[in-house]
Amino acid sequence: MSQQRKAVALISGGLDSLLAARVMLEQGIHVEGINFFTGFCVEGHTHAIRKQDKSKPKRNNALWSAEQLGIKLHIIDIVEEYKDVLINPKHGYGKNMNPCLDCKIFMVNKAKQWAEENDFDFIITGEVIGQRPMSQRKDTMPVVSRESGADDRLLRPLCAQNLPETLPEKEGWVKRDELFGFSGRNRKPQMALAKKYGFEDYAKPAGGCCFLTDESYSAKLVDLWDARGTREYEMDDIMLLKVGRHIRPAPHYKLIIGREDGENKFLQGYKNNFITFKTMDCPGPLTLLDGVATDKDLELAAQISARFSQGRDKDSVTIEARRTNGDTTTLVVKPMPASEINPEWYV
Amino acid sequence: MSHFELDARRMFCPMPVIRTQDKIKELNTGDTLEVVSTDPGALNDIPAWCRINGHKVIETRDADDEVFILIEVCDV
Ligand code: SF4
């Protein structure tokens, strides 16, 4: 009997990677999944922070995919290494701050290393030609294979018939005529295949599974880099960009204003890192001040914060400003009328 | 057989899952690991990870905004 070949599958949690892995299982390949956590994944974080989402049962779609497939899943933390991909993408950014092509190359390269360390024969992805404008074009597919170093050990089962033969096909480990030739943005072939395999409740994220493709998130990231004069970032920075309203009344400071209880509670956890503001005489948001602030800035920040409290129509609201060392100042301020908040302050 | 604890507080999924996975790699069959997380999502994700990877969840509970997952490391 011939040796059972092993493939490592990049599992994003979306339908395409689920199908690609399923197609391989169908051909008798041993498949294990690998999922990379960049820090910008939509999975998890916001569900946990925003209170309103807690009523919906939350699931990690990569884990869900692996369970459907009956395969192991290895989740790899690449937060640190990913910084260089995001800060210096050789192939540039997509529509927003998404460095998709460099990101794909990086992930396939990591998967290749994993495959070598664990004695796996090849790598599979759910890529489909023409599905995405940057990383999944006919001309960029070979770039990913080449620059990741995976070369002909990278197989895309869903569009393999449109691409040159790869090693697993040449060696007869997989049958090329049982792979697919999907292309373009039409999702119908994938949906039909999902139906055939009995996958029903698969993830259909409206905005993709990565915050970097989100316009508003990308604007906040660029604003943060500009304000700091450096592109370096930490996990806390990228988490905070997912939470609250961001208002920058002056170049040297920004306010992050909680929009509901879950966010307020989350922001409260940063009270020893940032100046915080909370309303004392009416329900209101928890606000963080990121940057340096004069007394005048504190006053303005309190007025803006009061604007988003339930005391917004009162003559005055009492706000406690707390410094990171625990010292507090009580400010009695007139909530800033909505019309006075410069629209350009919104990040 | 030993008992271990993993503090995954103030982390958001999938970090508690990643930390659990990495810790279990260091343990032996029969060892138990209790993970504490402040992300309620861990109550779904860690058991899902255990089902997929063949480890046994002995108990889950939540109290005071923290969730606890007790795992027995199995031979996989
Ligand atoms: S959307 Fe682009 S940048 Fe984000 S994870 Fe996917 S390939 Fe990477």
CSV table of C-alpha atoms and ligand atoms in Angstrom, one decimal:
chain,number,residue,atom,x,y,z
A,1,MET,CA,0.0,0.0,0.0
A,2,SER,CA,1.3,3.4,-0.9
A,3,GLN,CA,2.3,5.8,1.9
A,4,GLN,CA,-0.4,8.2,3.1
A,5,ARG,CA,0.6,11.7,2.2
A,6,LYS,CA,0.2,14.6,4.6
A,7,ALA,CA,-0.9,18.1,3.9
A,8,VAL,CA,-1.1,21.1,6.2
A,9,ALA,CA,-4.1,23.3,5.4
A,10,LEU,CA,-4.2,27.0,6.0
A,11,ILE,CA,-7.6,27.3,7.8
A,12,SER,CA,-9.0,30.9,8.1
A,13,GLY,CA,-12.4,29.9,9.3
A,14,GLY,CA,-14.0,30.8,6.0
A,15,LEU,CA,-15.7,28.6,3.5
A,16,ASP,CA,-12.9,28.3,0.9
A,17,SER,CA,-10.3,26.9,3.3
A,18,LEU,CA,-12.9,24.5,4.7
A,19,LEU,CA,-13.7,23.2,1.2
A,20,ALA,CA,-10.0,23.0,0.2
A,21,ALA,CA,-9.2,20.8,3.2
A,22,ARG,CA,-12.3,18.7,2.6
A,23,VAL,CA,-11.3,18.0,-1.0
A,24,MET,CA,-8.0,16.7,0.2
A,25,LEU,CA,-9.6,14.5,2.8
A,26,GLU,CA,-11.8,13.1,0.0
A,27,GLN,CA,-8.6,12.1,-1.8
A,28,GLY,CA,-7.3,10.2,1.2
A,29,ILE,CA,-4.7,12.8,2.3
A,30,HIS,CA,-4.0,13.2,6.0
A,31,VAL,CA,-4.8,16.8,6.7
A,32,GLU,CA,-4.0,19.0,9.7
A,33,GLY,CA,-5.0,22.6,9.9
A,34,ILE,CA,-2.9,25.7,10.8
A,35,ASN,CA,-4.4,29.0,11.7
A,36,PHE,CA,-2.4,32.2,12.2
A,37,PHE,CA,-3.2,34.9,14.8
A,38,THR,CA,-1.9,38.2,13.6
A,39,GLY,CA,-3.6,40.4,16.2
A,40,PHE,CA,-5.9,41.8,13.6
A,41,CYS,CA,-8.2,38.9,13.2
A,42,VAL,CA,-11.8,39.7,13.7
A,43,GLU,CA,-12.3,36.4,15.5
A,44,GLY,CA,-12.9,36.6,19.2
A,45,HIS,CA,-11.9,40.0,20.4
A,46,THR,CA,-14.8,42.2,19.6
A,47,HIS,CA,-17.3,39.5,20.5
A,48,ALA,CA,-15.8,39.4,23.9
A,49,ILE,CA,-15.6,43.1,24.4
A,50,ARG,CA,-19.0,44.3,23.2
A,51,LYS,CA,-21.7,43.5,25.6
A,52,GLN,CA,-24.5,43.3,23.0
A,53,ASP,CA,-22.7,40.5,21.2
A,54,LYS,CA,-22.5,38.3,24.3
A,55,SER,CA,-26.1,37.1,23.8
A,56,LYS,CA,-25.1,35.5,20.5
A,57,PRO,CA,-23.3,32.2,21.0
A,58,LYS,CA,-19.8,33.0,19.9
A,59,ARG,CA,-17.5,30.6,18.2
A,60,ASN,CA,-14.1,30.6,16.7
A,61,ASN,CA,-14.6,29.7,13.0
A,62,ALA,CA,-11.2,28.2,12.5
A,63,LEU,CA,-11.9,25.7,15.3
A,64,TRP,CA,-15.4,25.2,14.0
A,65,SER,CA,-14.0,24.4,10.5
A,66,ALA,CA,-11.5,21.9,12.0
A,67,GLU,CA,-14.2,20.2,14.0
A,68,GLN,CA,-16.4,19.9,10.9
A,69,LEU,CA,-13.5,18.3,9.0
A,70,GLY,CA,-12.5,16.1,11.9
A,71,ILE,CA,-8.9,17.4,11.7
A,72,LYS,CA,-6.4,18.8,14.2
A,73,LEU,CA,-5.9,22.5,14.3
A,74,HIS,CA,-2.7,24.3,15.3
A,75,ILE,CA,-3.2,28.0,16.1
A,76,ILE,CA,0.0,30.0,15.9
A,77,ASP,CA,0.7,33.3,17.5
A,78,ILE,CA,2.5,35.4,14.9
A,79,VAL,CA,1.7,38.8,16.5
A,80,GLU,CA,5.4,39.8,16.9
A,81,GLU,CA,6.6,38.6,13.5
A,82,TYR,CA,3.6,40.0,11.7
A,83,LYS,CA,4.6,43.6,12.7
A,84,ASP,CA,7.3,43.6,10.0
A,85,VAL,CA,4.8,42.4,7.4
A,86,LEU,CA,2.4,45.2,8.2
A,87,ILE,CA,5.0,47.9,8.6
A,88,ASN,CA,7.1,47.1,5.6
A,89,PRO,CA,5.1,45.3,3.0
A,90,LYS,CA,7.3,44.7,-0.1
A,91,HIS,CA,4.2,44.5,-2.3
A,92,GLY,CA,2.3,47.3,-0.7
A,93,TYR,CA,-1.2,47.6,0.7
A,94,GLY,CA,-4.6,46.8,-0.7
A,95,LYS,CA,-7.5,49.1,-0.6
A,96,ASN,CA,-7.0,49.8,3.1
A,97,MET,CA,-4.0,48.9,5.3
A,98,ASN,CA,-4.2,45.2,4.3
A,99,PRO,CA,-0.8,43.9,3.1
A,100,CYS,CA,-2.5,40.8,1.7
A,101,LEU,CA,0.1,39.6,-0.7
A,102,ASP,CA,3.0,39.9,1.8
A,103,CYS,CA,0.7,38.4,4.4
A,104,LYS,CA,-0.1,35.4,2.2
A,105,ILE,CA,3.6,34.9,1.4
A,106,PHE,CA,4.4,35.1,5.1
A,107,MET,CA,1.7,32.6,6.2
A,108,VAL,CA,2.5,30.1,3.4
A,109,ASN,CA,6.2,30.4,4.4
A,110,LYS,CA,5.3,29.7,8.1
A,111,ALA,CA,3.2,26.8,7.0
A,112,LYS,CA,6.1,25.5,4.9
A,113,GLN,CA,8.4,25.6,7.9
A,114,TRP,CA,5.8,23.9,10.0
A,115,ALA,CA,5.4,21.2,7.4
A,116,GLU,CA,9.2,20.6,7.3
A,117,GLU,CA,9.4,20.4,11.1
A,118,ASN,CA,6.4,18.0,11.3
A,119,ASP,CA,7.2,15.9,8.3
A,120,PHE,CA,4.3,16.9,6.1
A,121,ASP,CA,4.5,16.7,2.3
A,122,PHE,CA,2.7,19.7,1.0
A,123,ILE,CA,0.6,22.8,1.9
A,124,ILE,CA,-2.9,23.7,0.8
A,125,THR,CA,-4.9,26.9,0.8
A,126,GLY,CA,-8.4,27.8,-0.1
A,127,GLU,CA,-7.3,30.4,-2.6
A,128,VAL,CA,-9.4,31.0,-5.7
A,129,ILE,CA,-8.1,32.9,-8.7
A,130,GLY,CA,-9.8,36.3,-9.0
A,131,GLN,CA,-11.5,36.0,-5.6
A,132,ARG,CA,-9.6,38.8,-4.1
A,133,PRO,CA,-8.1,41.8,-5.8
A,134,MET,CA,-4.6,41.7,-4.4
A,135,SER,CA,-3.4,38.3,-3.3
A,136,GLN,CA,-5.6,36.0,-5.3
A,137,ARG,CA,-5.0,37.0,-8.9
A,138,LYS,CA,-3.6,34.7,-11.6
A,139,ASP,CA,-0.4,36.7,-11.7
A,140,THR,CA,0.1,36.9,-7.9
A,141,MET,CA,-0.5,33.1,-7.3
A,142,PRO,CA,3.0,32.2,-8.6
A,143,VAL,CA,4.5,35.1,-6.5
A,144,VAL,CA,3.1,33.5,-3.3
A,145,SER,CA,4.4,30.1,-4.3
A,146,ARG,CA,7.8,31.4,-5.2
A,147,GLU,CA,8.5,34.0,-2.5
A,148,SER,CA,7.2,31.8,0.3
A,149,GLY,CA,9.6,29.1,-0.8
A,150,ALA,CA,6.8,26.6,-1.0
A,151,ASP,CA,7.1,26.4,-4.8
A,152,ASP,CA,5.4,23.4,-6.2
A,153,ARG,CA,4.5,22.1,-2.8
A,154,LEU,CA,1.7,24.7,-2.6
A,155,LEU,CA,-1.5,23.3,-3.9
A,156,ARG,CA,-4.8,25.3,-4.2
A,157,PRO,CA,-7.4,22.5,-4.6
A,158,LEU,CA,-10.2,24.9,-5.5
A,159,CYS,CA,-8.5,26.4,-8.6
A,160,ALA,CA,-5.7,24.0,-9.2
A,161,GLN,CA,-6.9,23.1,-12.7
A,162,ASN,CA,-6.3,26.7,-13.8
A,163,LEU,CA,-2.7,26.6,-12.5
A,164,PRO,CA,0.4,24.7,-13.5
A,165,GLU,CA,0.7,21.2,-12.0
A,166,THR,CA,2.2,21.0,-8.5
A,167,LEU,CA,4.3,18.3,-7.0
A,168,PRO,CA,1.4,16.5,-5.3
A,169,GLU,CA,-0.3,16.2,-8.7
A,170,LYS,CA,2.9,15.3,-10.6
A,171,GLU,CA,3.7,12.6,-8.1
A,172,GLY,CA,0.1,11.2,-8.2
A,173,TRP,CA,-0.5,11.9,-4.5
A,174,VAL,CA,-3.6,13.7,-5.5
A,175,LYS,CA,-5.7,13.4,-8.7
A,176,ARG,CA,-5.7,16.6,-10.7
A,177,ASP,CA,-9.0,15.8,-12.4
A,178,GLU,CA,-10.7,15.6,-9.0
A,179,LEU,CA,-9.5,19.1,-8.1
A,180,PHE,CA,-11.4,22.2,-9.2
A,181,GLY,CA,-11.0,25.1,-11.6
A,182,PHE,CA,-12.9,27.8,-9.8
A,183,SER,CA,-12.2,31.4,-10.7
A,184,GLY,CA,-13.7,34.9,-10.2
A,185,ARG,CA,-15.8,36.4,-7.5
A,186,ASN,CA,-18.9,34.2,-8.1
A,187,ARG,CA,-19.4,32.2,-5.0
A,188,LYS,CA,-22.0,29.7,-6.5
A,189,PRO,CA,-19.5,26.9,-7.2
A,190,GLN,CA,-18.3,27.0,-3.6
A,191,MET,CA,-21.8,27.1,-2.2
A,192,ALA,CA,-22.7,24.1,-4.4
A,193,LEU,CA,-19.7,22.2,-3.1
A,194,ALA,CA,-20.5,23.1,0.5
A,195,LYS,CA,-24.0,21.7,-0.1
A,196,LYS,CA,-22.5,18.5,-1.5
A,197,TYR,CA,-20.4,18.0,1.6
A,198,GLY,CA,-23.2,19.0,3.9
A,199,PHE,CA,-21.6,22.1,5.3
A,200,GLU,CA,-24.4,24.4,6.3
A,201,ASP,CA,-23.6,26.8,9.1
A,202,TYR,CA,-20.3,28.1,7.7
A,203,ALA,CA,-19.1,31.6,8.4
A,204,LYS,CA,-20.0,34.4,6.0
A,205,PRO,CA,-18.3,37.4,7.5
A,206,ALA,CA,-19.6,40.5,5.8
A,207,GLY,CA,-16.4,42.5,6.2
A,208,GLY,CA,-13.9,39.7,5.9
A,209,CYS,CA,-12.0,38.2,8.8
A,210,CYS,CA,-9.3,40.8,9.2
A,211,PHE,CA,-9.6,44.3,10.6
A,212,LEU,CA,-6.9,45.5,8.2
A,213,THR,CA,-9.4,45.4,5.3
A,214,ASP,CA,-11.8,47.7,7.2
A,215,GLU,CA,-11.6,51.3,6.2
A,216,SER,CA,-12.4,52.8,9.6
A,217,TYR,CA,-10.0,50.5,11.4
A,218,SER,CA,-7.3,51.3,8.9
A,219,ALA,CA,-7.9,55.1,9.3
A,220,LYS,CA,-7.4,54.7,13.1
A,221,LEU,CA,-4.2,52.8,12.6
A,222,VAL,CA,-2.7,55.4,10.3
A,223,ASP,CA,-3.8,58.1,12.7
A,224,LEU,CA,-2.1,56.3,15.6
A,225,TRP,CA,1.1,56.0,13.6
A,226,ASP,CA,1.1,59.6,12.5
A,227,ALA,CA,0.4,60.9,16.0
A,228,ARG,CA,3.3,58.9,17.5
A,229,GLY,CA,5.7,59.5,14.6
A,230,THR,CA,6.4,55.8,14.5
A,231,ARG,CA,4.8,52.7,13.1
A,232,GLU,CA,5.7,50.5,16.0
A,233,TYR,CA,2.7,49.1,17.9
A,234,GLU,CA,1.9,46.8,20.7
A,235,MET,CA,-1.0,44.3,21.1
A,236,ASP,CA,-2.8,46.8,23.4
A,237,ASP,CA,-2.7,49.5,20.7
A,238,ILE,CA,-4.3,47.3,18.1
A,239,MET,CA,-6.9,46.1,20.6
A,240,LEU,CA,-7.8,49.7,21.6
A,241,LEU,CA,-8.4,50.6,17.9
A,242,LYS,CA,-11.2,48.0,17.9
A,243,VAL,CA,-13.0,49.7,20.8
A,244,GLY,CA,-15.0,52.9,21.3
A,245,ARG,CA,-15.3,56.2,19.4
A,246,HIS,CA,-11.9,57.7,18.7
A,247,ILE,CA,-11.8,61.5,18.7
A,248,ARG,CA,-8.7,63.6,18.3
A,249,PRO,CA,-9.3,67.2,19.3
A,250,ALA,CA,-5.5,68.1,18.9
A,251,PRO,CA,-2.5,66.3,17.4
A,252,HIS,CA,-1.0,65.5,20.8
A,253,TYR,CA,-3.9,63.6,22.3
A,254,LYS,CA,-6.8,61.4,21.4
A,255,LEU,CA,-9.9,60.3,23.3
A,256,ILE,CA,-11.3,56.8,23.3
A,257,ILE,CA,-14.9,56.9,24.4
A,258,GLY,CA,-16.7,53.7,25.4
A,259,ARG,CA,-20.0,53.1,23.5
A,260,GLU,CA,-21.6,50.7,25.9
A,261,ASP,CA,-21.0,48.8,29.2
A,262,GLY,CA,-18.9,46.1,27.7
A,263,GLU,CA,-16.5,48.6,26.2
A,264,ASN,CA,-16.5,50.8,29.3
A,265,LYS,CA,-15.5,47.8,31.3
A,266,PHE,CA,-12.8,46.9,28.9
A,267,LEU,CA,-11.4,50.4,28.8
A,268,GLN,CA,-11.4,50.5,32.6
A,269,GLY,CA,-8.8,47.8,32.5
A,270,TYR,CA,-6.4,50.5,31.1
A,271,LYS,CA,-6.8,52.9,33.9
A,272,ASN,CA,-3.2,52.6,35.0
A,273,ASN,CA,-1.9,53.3,31.5
A,274,PHE,CA,-4.0,56.3,30.5
A,275,ILE,CA,-5.8,59.2,32.0
A,276,THR,CA,-9.4,58.2,32.4
A,277,PHE,CA,-12.7,60.2,32.7
A,278,LYS,CA,-15.9,59.0,34.2
A,279,THR,CA,-19.2,60.8,34.9
A,280,MET,CA,-20.1,61.0,38.6
A,281,ASP,CA,-23.7,62.3,38.6
A,282,CYS,CA,-25.2,60.5,35.7
A,283,PRO,CA,-24.6,57.3,33.6
A,284,GLY,CA,-21.9,57.9,31.0
A,285,PRO,CA,-19.0,56.5,29.1
A,286,LEU,CA,-15.5,55.6,30.4
A,287,THR,CA,-13.1,57.7,28.3
A,288,LEU,CA,-9.4,57.2,27.9
A,289,LEU,CA,-7.0,59.9,27.0
A,290,ASP,CA,-4.1,58.7,24.8
A,291,GLY,CA,-1.3,61.3,24.7
A,292,VAL,CA,-0.2,64.2,26.9
A,293,ALA,CA,-2.7,66.8,28.1
A,294,THR,CA,-2.6,70.2,29.7
A,295,ASP,CA,-5.3,71.3,32.2
A,296,LYS,CA,-7.1,73.0,29.3
A,297,ASP,CA,-7.0,69.7,27.4
A,298,LEU,CA,-8.5,67.9,30.4
A,299,GLU,CA,-11.3,70.4,30.5
A,300,LEU,CA,-12.1,69.9,26.9
A,301,ALA,CA,-11.8,66.2,27.1
A,302,ALA,CA,-14.3,66.2,30.0
A,303,GLN,CA,-16.7,68.3,28.0
A,304,ILE,CA,-16.6,65.9,25.1
A,305,SER,CA,-16.9,62.9,27.4
A,306,ALA,CA,-20.0,64.6,29.0
A,307,ARG,CA,-21.5,65.0,25.6
A,308,PHE,CA,-21.7,61.2,25.3
A,309,SER,CA,-23.3,60.8,28.8
A,310,GLN,CA,-26.9,60.7,29.7
A,311,GLY,CA,-26.4,64.2,31.1
A,312,ARG,CA,-25.7,65.6,27.6
A,313,ASP,CA,-28.7,68.1,27.9
A,314,LYS,CA,-27.9,69.2,31.4
A,315,ASP,CA,-26.2,72.5,32.2
A,316,SER,CA,-23.3,70.7,33.9
A,317,VAL,CA,-22.0,67.3,34.4
A,318,THR,CA,-19.5,66.2,37.1
A,319,ILE,CA,-16.5,64.3,35.7
A,320,GLU,CA,-13.7,62.6,37.6
A,321,ALA,CA,-10.4,62.6,35.8
A,322,ARG,CA,-8.0,60.0,37.1
A,323,ARG,CA,-4.3,60.1,36.4
A,324,THR,CA,-2.3,56.9,36.0
A,325,ASN,CA,-0.9,57.2,39.5
A,326,GLY,CA,-4.4,57.2,40.9
A,327,ASP,CA,-4.6,61.0,41.6
A,328,THR,CA,-8.1,62.3,40.7
A,329,THR,CA,-9.5,65.8,39.8
A,330,THR,CA,-13.1,66.6,39.8
A,331,LEU,CA,-14.3,68.7,36.9
A,332,VAL,CA,-17.7,70.3,36.6
A,333,VAL,CA,-18.3,70.9,32.9
A,334,LYS,CA,-20.9,71.9,30.4
A,335,PRO,CA,-21.4,69.1,28.0
A,336,MET,CA,-20.1,70.1,24.5
A,337,PRO,CA,-23.0,70.5,22.1
A,338,ALA,CA,-22.9,68.1,19.2
A,339,SER,CA,-22.6,71.0,16.8
A,340,GLU,CA,-19.3,72.1,18.4
A,341,ILE,CA,-17.6,68.8,18.0
A,342,ASN,CA,-15.5,69.3,14.8
A,343,PRO,CA,-16.3,66.4,12.5
A,344,GLU,CA,-12.7,66.3,11.6
A,345,TRP,CA,-11.9,65.3,15.1
A,346,TYR,CA,-13.5,61.9,14.5
A,347,VAL,CA,-10.8,59.4,13.5
B,1,MET,CA,0.5,12.8,37.0
B,2,SER,CA,0.6,16.4,38.1
B,3,HIS,CA,-1.8,19.3,38.2
B,4,PHE,CA,-1.0,22.6,36.5
B,5,GLU,CA,-2.6,26.0,36.3
B,6,LEU,CA,-2.6,28.5,33.5
B,7,ASP,CA,-3.4,32.1,34.0
B,8,ALA,CA,-4.9,33.4,30.8
B,9,ARG,CA,-6.7,36.4,32.3
B,10,ARG,CA,-6.9,39.7,30.4
B,11,MET,CA,-6.3,38.0,27.1
B,12,PHE,CA,-8.8,37.6,24.4
B,13,CYS,CA,-9.5,34.6,22.2
B,14,PRO,CA,-7.8,33.0,20.5
B,15,MET,CA,-4.9,33.9,22.9
B,16,PRO,CA,-6.2,31.7,25.8
B,17,VAL,CA,-6.5,28.8,23.3
B,18,ILE,CA,-3.0,29.4,22.0
B,19,ARG,CA,-1.6,29.4,25.5
B,20,THR,CA,-3.5,26.3,26.4
B,21,GLN,CA,-2.3,24.5,23.3
B,22,ASP,CA,1.3,25.5,24.0
B,23,LYS,CA,1.1,24.5,27.7
B,24,ILE,CA,-0.4,21.1,26.9
B,25,LYS,CA,2.5,20.4,24.6
B,26,GLU,CA,4.8,20.5,27.6
B,27,LEU,CA,2.6,18.2,29.7
B,28,ASN,CA,2.3,14.4,30.0
B,29,THR,CA,-0.6,12.1,29.5
B,30,GLY,CA,-2.8,12.1,32.6
B,31,ASP,CA,-1.7,15.6,33.8
B,32,THR,CA,-4.5,18.0,34.5
B,33,LEU,CA,-4.5,21.7,33.6
B,34,GLU,CA,-6.9,24.4,34.9
B,35,VAL,CA,-7.1,27.4,32.6
B,36,VAL,CA,-8.5,30.7,34.0
B,37,SER,CA,-9.7,33.3,31.5
B,38,THR,CA,-11.6,36.6,31.7
B,39,ASP,CA,-12.9,36.1,28.1
B,40,PRO,CA,-16.1,34.1,28.3
B,41,GLY,CA,-15.4,33.0,24.7
B,42,ALA,CA,-12.8,30.7,26.2
B,43,LEU,CA,-15.7,28.5,27.5
B,44,ASN,CA,-16.5,27.6,23.9
B,45,ASP,CA,-13.2,27.8,22.3
B,46,ILE,CA,-11.0,25.8,24.7
B,47,PRO,CA,-13.4,22.8,24.8
B,48,ALA,CA,-13.7,23.0,21.0
B,49,TRP,CA,-9.9,22.9,20.8
B,50,CYS,CA,-9.8,20.0,23.2
B,51,ARG,CA,-12.4,18.0,21.2
B,52,ILE,CA,-10.4,18.5,18.0
B,53,ASN,CA,-7.1,17.7,19.5
B,54,GLY,CA,-8.2,14.7,21.6
B,55,HIS,CA,-8.0,16.1,25.2
B,56,LYS,CA,-10.7,15.7,27.8
B,57,VAL,CA,-12.5,18.6,29.4
B,58,ILE,CA,-13.3,17.5,33.0
B,59,GLU,CA,-15.2,20.6,34.1
B,60,THR,CA,-16.1,24.1,33.1
B,61,ARG,CA,-17.5,26.8,35.4
B,62,ASP,CA,-17.7,30.5,35.6
B,63,ALA,CA,-17.7,32.8,38.6
B,64,ASP,CA,-17.0,36.5,39.2
B,65,ASP,CA,-16.3,37.4,35.5
B,66,GLU,CA,-13.8,34.6,35.2
B,67,VAL,CA,-14.2,31.2,33.5
B,68,PHE,CA,-12.4,28.0,34.5
B,69,ILE,CA,-11.7,25.0,32.3
B,70,LEU,CA,-10.2,21.9,33.8
B,71,ILE,CA,-8.6,19.7,31.2
B,72,GLU,CA,-7.1,16.2,31.3
B,73,VAL,CA,-4.2,15.7,28.9
B,74,CYS,CA,-4.8,12.6,26.8
B,75,ASP,CA,-2.5,10.4,24.8
B,76,VAL,CA,-2.8,11.8,21.2
C,1,SF4,S1,-7.2,40.0,4.8
C,1,SF4,FE1,-5.2,40.2,3.8
C,1,SF4,S2,-3.9,41.1,5.4
C,1,SF4,FE2,-5.8,40.3,6.4
C,1,SF4,S3,-5.2,38.2,7.1
C,1,SF4,FE3,-6.2,38.0,5.0
C,1,SF4,S4,-4.5,38.1,3.6
C,1,SF4,FE4,-3.7,38.8,5.6
